[in-house]
Coordinates of C-alpha atoms and ligand atoms in Angstrom, one line a residue:
M516 CA 225.0 -83.9 132.4
S517 CA 222.7 -83.0 129.6
T518 CA 220.8 -80.7 131.9
L519 CA 224.0 -78.8 132.6
L520 CA 224.8 -78.5 128.9
D521 CA 221.3 -77.3 128.3
R522 CA 221.7 -74.7 131.1
I523 CA 225.0 -73.5 129.7
D524 CA 223.2 -72.9 126.3
A525 CA 220.3 -71.2 128.0
V526 CA 222.5 -68.9 130.0
K527 CA 224.4 -68.0 126.9
Q528 CA 221.3 -67.2 125.0
A529 CA 220.0 -65.1 127.8
A530 CA 223.3 -63.2 128.0
L531 CA 223.4 -62.6 124.2
A532 CA 219.8 -61.3 124.3
E533 CA 220.7 -59.0 127.2
L534 CA 223.7 -57.5 125.6
R535 CA 221.9 -57.0 122.3
A536 CA 219.2 -55.1 124.2
A537 CA 221.8 -52.8 125.9
R538 CA 221.2 -49.3 124.5
E539 CA 224.0 -47.6 126.4
L540 CA 227.5 -48.5 127.8
P541 CA 226.4 -48.7 131.5
A542 CA 223.7 -51.2 130.5
L543 CA 226.3 -53.3 128.7
D544 CA 228.6 -53.2 131.8
R545 CA 225.7 -54.4 133.9
A546 CA 225.0 -57.3 131.6
K547 CA 228.7 -58.2 131.6
G548 CA 228.7 -58.2 135.4
A549 CA 225.5 -60.3 135.6
F550 CA 227.0 -63.1 133.4
L551 CA 230.8 -62.9 133.7
G552 CA 231.4 -61.1 137.0
A553 CA 232.5 -62.7 140.2
E554 CA 228.8 -63.4 141.2
G555 CA 227.8 -63.9 137.5
Q556 CA 225.8 -66.8 136.1
F557 CA 228.8 -68.2 134.2
T558 CA 230.9 -68.2 137.4
T559 CA 228.2 -70.2 139.1
L560 CA 228.2 -72.7 136.2
M561 CA 232.0 -73.0 136.5
K562 CA 231.6 -73.8 140.2
E563 CA 229.0 -76.5 139.5
L564 CA 231.5 -78.3 137.2
G565 CA 233.2 -79.5 140.3
T566 CA 230.1 -81.4 141.4
L567 CA 230.1 -83.5 138.1
A568 CA 231.6 -86.9 137.7
K569 CA 235.2 -86.7 136.7
E570 CA 234.8 -88.1 133.2
L571 CA 232.1 -85.6 132.4
R572 CA 234.0 -82.6 133.5
P573 CA 236.2 -82.0 130.4
L574 CA 233.2 -82.0 128.0
A575 CA 231.2 -79.6 130.2
G576 CA 234.3 -77.4 130.9
K577 CA 234.8 -77.1 127.1
A578 CA 231.2 -76.1 126.6
V579 CA 231.3 -73.4 129.3
N580 CA 234.6 -72.0 128.0
A581 CA 233.3 -71.9 124.4
A582 CA 230.1 -70.1 125.5
K583 CA 232.2 -67.6 127.5
Q584 CA 234.4 -66.9 124.6
E585 CA 231.5 -66.3 122.3
L586 CA 230.0 -64.0 124.8
E587 CA 233.2 -62.0 125.2
A588 CA 233.5 -61.6 121.5
Q589 CA 229.9 -60.4 121.2
L590 CA 230.5 -58.1 124.1
A591 CA 233.5 -56.4 122.3
V592 CA 231.4 -56.0 119.1
R593 CA 228.5 -54.4 121.0
R594 CA 230.9 -52.2 123.0
E595 CA 232.3 -50.8 119.8
E596 CA 228.9 -50.1 118.4
L597 CA 227.8 -48.3 121.5
E598 CA 231.0 -46.3 121.8
L599 CA 230.6 -45.2 118.2
S600 CA 227.0 -44.1 118.6
A601 CA 227.9 -42.3 121.9
A602 CA 230.4 -40.3 119.9
L603 CA 228.0 -39.3 117.2
P604 CA 225.9 -36.1 117.5
K605 CA 222.6 -36.6 119.3
E606 CA 220.8 -34.3 116.8
P607 CA 221.0 -34.8 113.0
T608 CA 223.4 -32.4 111.4
D609 CA 221.9 -29.5 109.4
F610 CA 224.3 -29.0 106.5
T611 CA 222.4 -25.9 105.3
L612 CA 223.4 -23.8 108.4
P613 CA 225.8 -21.0 107.7
G614 CA 229.5 -21.5 108.7
R615 CA 230.5 -20.2 112.1
P616 CA 232.8 -17.2 112.0
R617 CA 236.3 -18.3 112.8
R618 CA 239.7 -16.7 112.7
L619 CA 241.4 -18.6 109.8
G620 CA 245.0 -18.2 108.8
K621 CA 246.0 -15.9 105.9
Q622 CA 248.5 -15.8 103.2
H623 CA 251.6 -13.7 103.9
P624 CA 251.4 -10.3 102.2
L625 CA 254.5 -11.2 100.1
T626 CA 252.7 -14.3 98.9
Q627 CA 249.6 -12.3 98.0
V628 CA 251.6 -9.7 96.1
T629 CA 253.6 -12.4 94.3
A630 CA 250.4 -14.1 93.3
D631 CA 249.0 -10.9 91.9
I632 CA 252.2 -10.1 89.9
V633 CA 252.2 -13.6 88.5
K634 CA 248.5 -13.2 87.6
A635 CA 249.2 -9.9 85.8
F636 CA 252.0 -11.4 83.7
R637 CA 250.0 -14.6 82.9
K638 CA 247.4 -12.4 81.3
L639 CA 250.1 -11.3 78.9
G640 CA 251.2 -14.9 78.1
F641 CA 254.1 -15.3 80.5
A642 CA 254.8 -18.7 82.1
V643 CA 256.3 -19.1 85.6
A644 CA 259.8 -20.7 85.7
D645 CA 261.9 -21.7 88.7
G646 CA 265.6 -22.4 89.5
P647 CA 267.8 -23.3 92.5
E648 CA 268.5 -21.0 95.4
I649 CA 272.0 -22.6 95.8
E650 CA 273.6 -21.7 92.5
D651 CA 277.0 -21.9 90.9
E652 CA 279.1 -18.9 90.0
Y653 CA 278.7 -19.7 86.3
H654 CA 274.9 -19.3 86.2
C655 CA 274.9 -16.4 88.7
F656 CA 277.7 -14.4 87.1
D657 CA 279.9 -15.7 84.3
A658 CA 277.1 -16.7 81.9
L659 CA 275.6 -13.3 82.6
N660 CA 278.6 -11.6 81.1
T661 CA 280.1 -11.0 84.6
P662 CA 283.5 -12.7 84.7
A663 CA 285.4 -13.2 88.0
D664 CA 287.4 -9.9 87.6
H665 CA 284.4 -7.8 86.7
P666 CA 283.8 -4.9 89.2
A667 CA 280.0 -5.5 89.1
R668 CA 280.6 -8.7 91.1
D669 CA 281.8 -6.8 94.1
S670 CA 278.4 -5.2 95.0
Q671 CA 276.8 -8.7 94.8
D672 CA 279.5 -10.7 96.6
T673 CA 277.6 -12.9 98.8
F674 CA 277.2 -16.0 100.9
F675 CA 279.4 -18.8 99.6
L676 CA 279.1 -22.4 100.8
D677 CA 282.3 -23.8 102.3
V678 CA 282.7 -26.8 100.0
P679 CA 285.2 -27.3 97.1
S680 CA 282.8 -26.4 94.3
R681 CA 282.1 -23.0 96.0
P682 CA 278.4 -22.8 95.3
L683 CA 276.7 -19.6 96.6
L684 CA 273.2 -18.4 97.6
R685 CA 272.0 -16.8 94.4
T686 CA 272.3 -13.0 94.5
H687 CA 269.5 -12.5 91.9
T688 CA 266.9 -14.5 90.0
S689 CA 268.8 -13.6 86.7
S690 CA 270.6 -17.0 87.0
V691 CA 267.3 -18.6 86.1
Q692 CA 267.3 -16.8 82.7
I693 CA 270.4 -18.8 81.9
R694 CA 269.1 -22.1 83.2
V695 CA 265.9 -21.7 81.1
M696 CA 267.6 -20.6 77.9
E697 CA 270.1 -23.5 78.2
K698 CA 267.2 -26.0 78.2
T699 CA 264.7 -24.2 75.9
P700 CA 264.9 -23.0 72.4
P701 CA 263.5 -19.5 71.7
P702 CA 261.0 -17.9 71.7
I703 CA 260.8 -17.5 75.5
R704 CA 258.3 -15.6 77.7
I705 CA 258.9 -16.3 81.4
I706 CA 258.8 -14.8 84.8
V707 CA 260.6 -16.1 87.8
P708 CA 259.5 -15.3 91.3
G709 CA 262.2 -16.3 93.9
R710 CA 264.3 -15.7 96.9
V711 CA 267.7 -14.1 96.7
F712 CA 270.5 -13.4 99.1
R713 CA 273.0 -10.5 99.4
R714 CA 275.5 -9.1 101.8
D715 CA 273.3 -6.1 102.3
N716 CA 273.3 -4.6 105.7
A717 CA 269.9 -4.9 107.4
D718 CA 268.3 -1.5 107.8
A719 CA 264.7 -0.4 107.4
T720 CA 264.7 -0.9 103.6
H721 CA 267.3 -3.7 103.1
N722 CA 267.6 -7.2 104.3
P723 CA 270.2 -10.0 103.5
T724 CA 267.4 -12.1 101.9
F725 CA 264.5 -10.8 99.9
H726 CA 262.5 -11.7 96.9
Q727 CA 262.7 -10.8 93.2
I728 CA 260.7 -11.3 90.1
E729 CA 262.7 -11.8 86.9
G730 CA 261.2 -11.4 83.5
L731 CA 262.6 -12.6 80.2
Y732 CA 261.2 -12.2 76.7
V733 CA 263.1 -13.5 73.7
D734 CA 261.7 -13.5 70.1
K735 CA 262.5 -12.0 66.7
G736 CA 262.3 -8.3 66.5
V737 CA 261.7 -7.5 70.3
T738 CA 262.2 -3.9 71.2
V739 CA 262.6 -1.6 74.2
G740 CA 259.1 -0.4 73.3
D741 CA 257.7 -3.9 74.2
L742 CA 259.6 -3.8 77.5
K743 CA 258.2 -0.4 78.5
G744 CA 254.6 -1.3 77.4
T745 CA 254.7 -4.6 79.3
V746 CA 256.1 -3.2 82.5
E747 CA 253.7 -0.3 82.5
A748 CA 250.7 -2.5 81.9
V749 CA 251.6 -4.8 84.8
F750 CA 252.3 -2.0 87.3
Q751 CA 249.0 -0.3 86.5
D752 CA 247.2 -3.6 86.8
L753 CA 248.9 -4.0 90.3
L754 CA 248.9 -0.6 91.8
G755 CA 246.3 1.5 89.9
N756 CA 246.0 3.8 86.9
D757 CA 247.8 6.8 88.5
V758 CA 251.1 4.9 88.3
K759 CA 253.8 6.6 86.3
L760 CA 257.1 5.0 85.3
R761 CA 260.4 6.6 84.2
F762 CA 263.2 4.7 82.4
R763 CA 266.7 5.9 83.1
P764 CA 270.0 4.7 81.5
H765 CA 272.0 2.4 83.7
Y766 CA 274.6 -0.3 83.6
F767 CA 274.1 -4.1 83.9
S768 CA 276.7 -6.4 82.3
Y769 CA 274.0 -8.7 80.9
T770 CA 271.9 -6.1 79.1
E771 CA 272.7 -3.4 76.5
P772 CA 271.3 -0.9 76.6
S773 CA 270.5 -1.1 80.3
L774 CA 267.8 0.9 82.2
E775 CA 266.5 1.4 85.6
I776 CA 262.8 1.9 86.2
D777 CA 261.6 4.6 88.6
F778 CA 258.1 4.6 89.9
T779 CA 255.7 7.2 91.2
N780 CA 252.1 7.5 92.3
A781 CA 250.1 9.3 95.0
L782 CA 251.7 7.2 97.8
V783 CA 255.2 8.0 96.7
K784 CA 254.4 11.7 96.8
K785 CA 252.9 11.2 100.3
L786 CA 256.2 9.6 101.4
G787 CA 257.8 12.9 100.4
K788 CA 259.6 11.5 97.3
D789 CA 259.3 12.2 93.6
W790 CA 260.4 8.8 92.3
L791 CA 261.3 5.4 93.7
E792 CA 263.7 3.1 92.0
I793 CA 262.0 -0.3 91.5
A794 CA 263.6 -2.3 88.8
G795 CA 266.6 -3.0 86.6
C796 CA 266.1 -4.0 83.0
G797 CA 267.4 -3.9 79.4
M798 CA 267.9 -5.6 76.1
V799 CA 269.6 -9.0 76.6
H800 CA 273.3 -8.7 75.8
P801 CA 274.5 -10.6 72.7
G802 CA 277.2 -12.2 74.8
V803 CA 274.5 -13.8 77.0
F804 CA 272.8 -15.2 74.0
E805 CA 276.1 -16.7 72.7
K806 CA 276.6 -18.4 76.1
V807 CA 273.3 -20.3 75.8
G808 CA 273.7 -21.0 72.1
Y809 CA 271.1 -18.5 70.7
D810 CA 272.2 -16.6 67.6
P811 CA 272.1 -12.9 68.5
E812 CA 271.7 -12.0 64.9
V813 CA 268.4 -13.8 64.8
W814 CA 267.0 -13.3 68.3
S815 CA 266.5 -10.3 70.5
G816 CA 265.0 -9.9 73.9
W817 CA 264.5 -8.0 77.0
A818 CA 264.9 -8.8 80.7
F819 CA 264.0 -7.2 84.0
G820 CA 264.3 -7.9 87.7
F821 CA 262.4 -6.2 90.5
G822 CA 262.1 -6.6 94.2
I823 CA 258.8 -8.0 95.5
E824 CA 259.2 -6.4 98.9
R825 CA 259.5 -3.0 97.3
I826 CA 256.2 -3.5 95.5
A827 CA 254.5 -4.8 98.6
M828 CA 255.8 -1.8 100.6
L829 CA 254.3 0.5 97.9
R830 CA 251.1 -1.2 97.8
Y831 CA 250.5 -1.3 101.5
G832 CA 252.4 1.8 102.5
I833 CA 254.9 -0.1 104.7
T834 CA 258.2 1.7 105.4
D835 CA 260.1 -1.0 107.3
I836 CA 261.0 -4.2 105.3
R837 CA 261.8 -6.1 108.4
L838 CA 258.1 -6.4 109.3
F839 CA 257.7 -8.9 106.5
Y840 CA 260.0 -11.4 108.3
E841 CA 259.1 -11.0 111.9
N842 CA 255.9 -13.1 111.6
D843 CA 254.2 -10.9 114.1
T844 CA 250.5 -11.9 113.7
R845 CA 249.3 -8.4 114.6
F846 CA 251.1 -7.2 111.5
L847 CA 250.2 -10.2 109.3
R848 CA 246.5 -10.2 110.1
Q849 CA 246.0 -6.8 108.5
F850 CA 246.4 -8.0 104.9
Ligands
DAH1554 N1 269.7 -8.7 88.6 C1 269.5 -7.3 88.8 C2 269.6 -7.1 90.3 O1 269.5 -8.0 91.0 C3 268.2 -6.9 88.3 C4 268.1 -6.9 86.8 C5 268.6 -5.9 86.1 C6 267.6 -8.1 86.2 C7 268.6 -6.0 84.7 C8 267.6 -8.1 84.8 C9 268.1 -7.1 84.1 O2 267.1 -9.2 84.2 O3 268.0 -7.1 82.7 O4 269.7 -6.0 90.7

């Protein structure tokens, strides 16, 4: 009996030594076969148990099983080690090598233009604000001095949601002016890049959804001169020093006076035009200040809104707005 127990231990030690010595997975498999396989040494020991006296069998059986279990556990550990080292590179990695050229993704041209516009305004001390795309009529129209029966609503009638409170997809980022002023006491200096939605028919220059940047500046003694200077500085920063702007009288219900901004540079001339309309702006209407609880006798301010797509089209010489939304990689890769 003791000789059998000794042999069990000797076989176990030999097996452990062999699997520790295995340097590769095939060697480990061979070791497993030699000890645990159908012809393996442990199988032989198991068969010998039958030749022992009955009362000795349980003790010897336990010893064989314990040895086998230990061996199997060690096998699993060793297998994991070998699998890991097989997966590692054979040569050490040289981290000083230059990167391999690869075709990485790119930011969408509208994202790039938006980032540049934001950067230009940040230099002048403007902070970025945000508001909901699903808006209520109050913030989109009423608080902007555009009551339900106002004719200016017609051109912006838009996509309403079919629920009792009748929210709508915002027609302009001007709604965020109201949301910010409701929450923040003056002075205010913000820009709001965002997506807007209109009933515009899709043609080469219009799309039912597009992007705007809203600007709002409120302080004491703010003038139209500040507005012109700011907008001119930003457009020259974005599109070069040959940019010229022209301010024309216009009508918006939330500004008085209201202006439209026309833009020209070499590219506009090349497109066969003298001027392109790019923005609406004006001095914030006292009625708007009253709605948000600012005293119009104390505070004055200006606001503007322009289309990001328009600016991107000018910057890159694109004549069809729909290219921005088709996600054709041959188009997108060029920016
Ligand atoms: N909300 C106007 C539009 O979508 C643009 C605009 C005009 C914004 C005048 C303003 C503004 O803030 O003062 O066409």
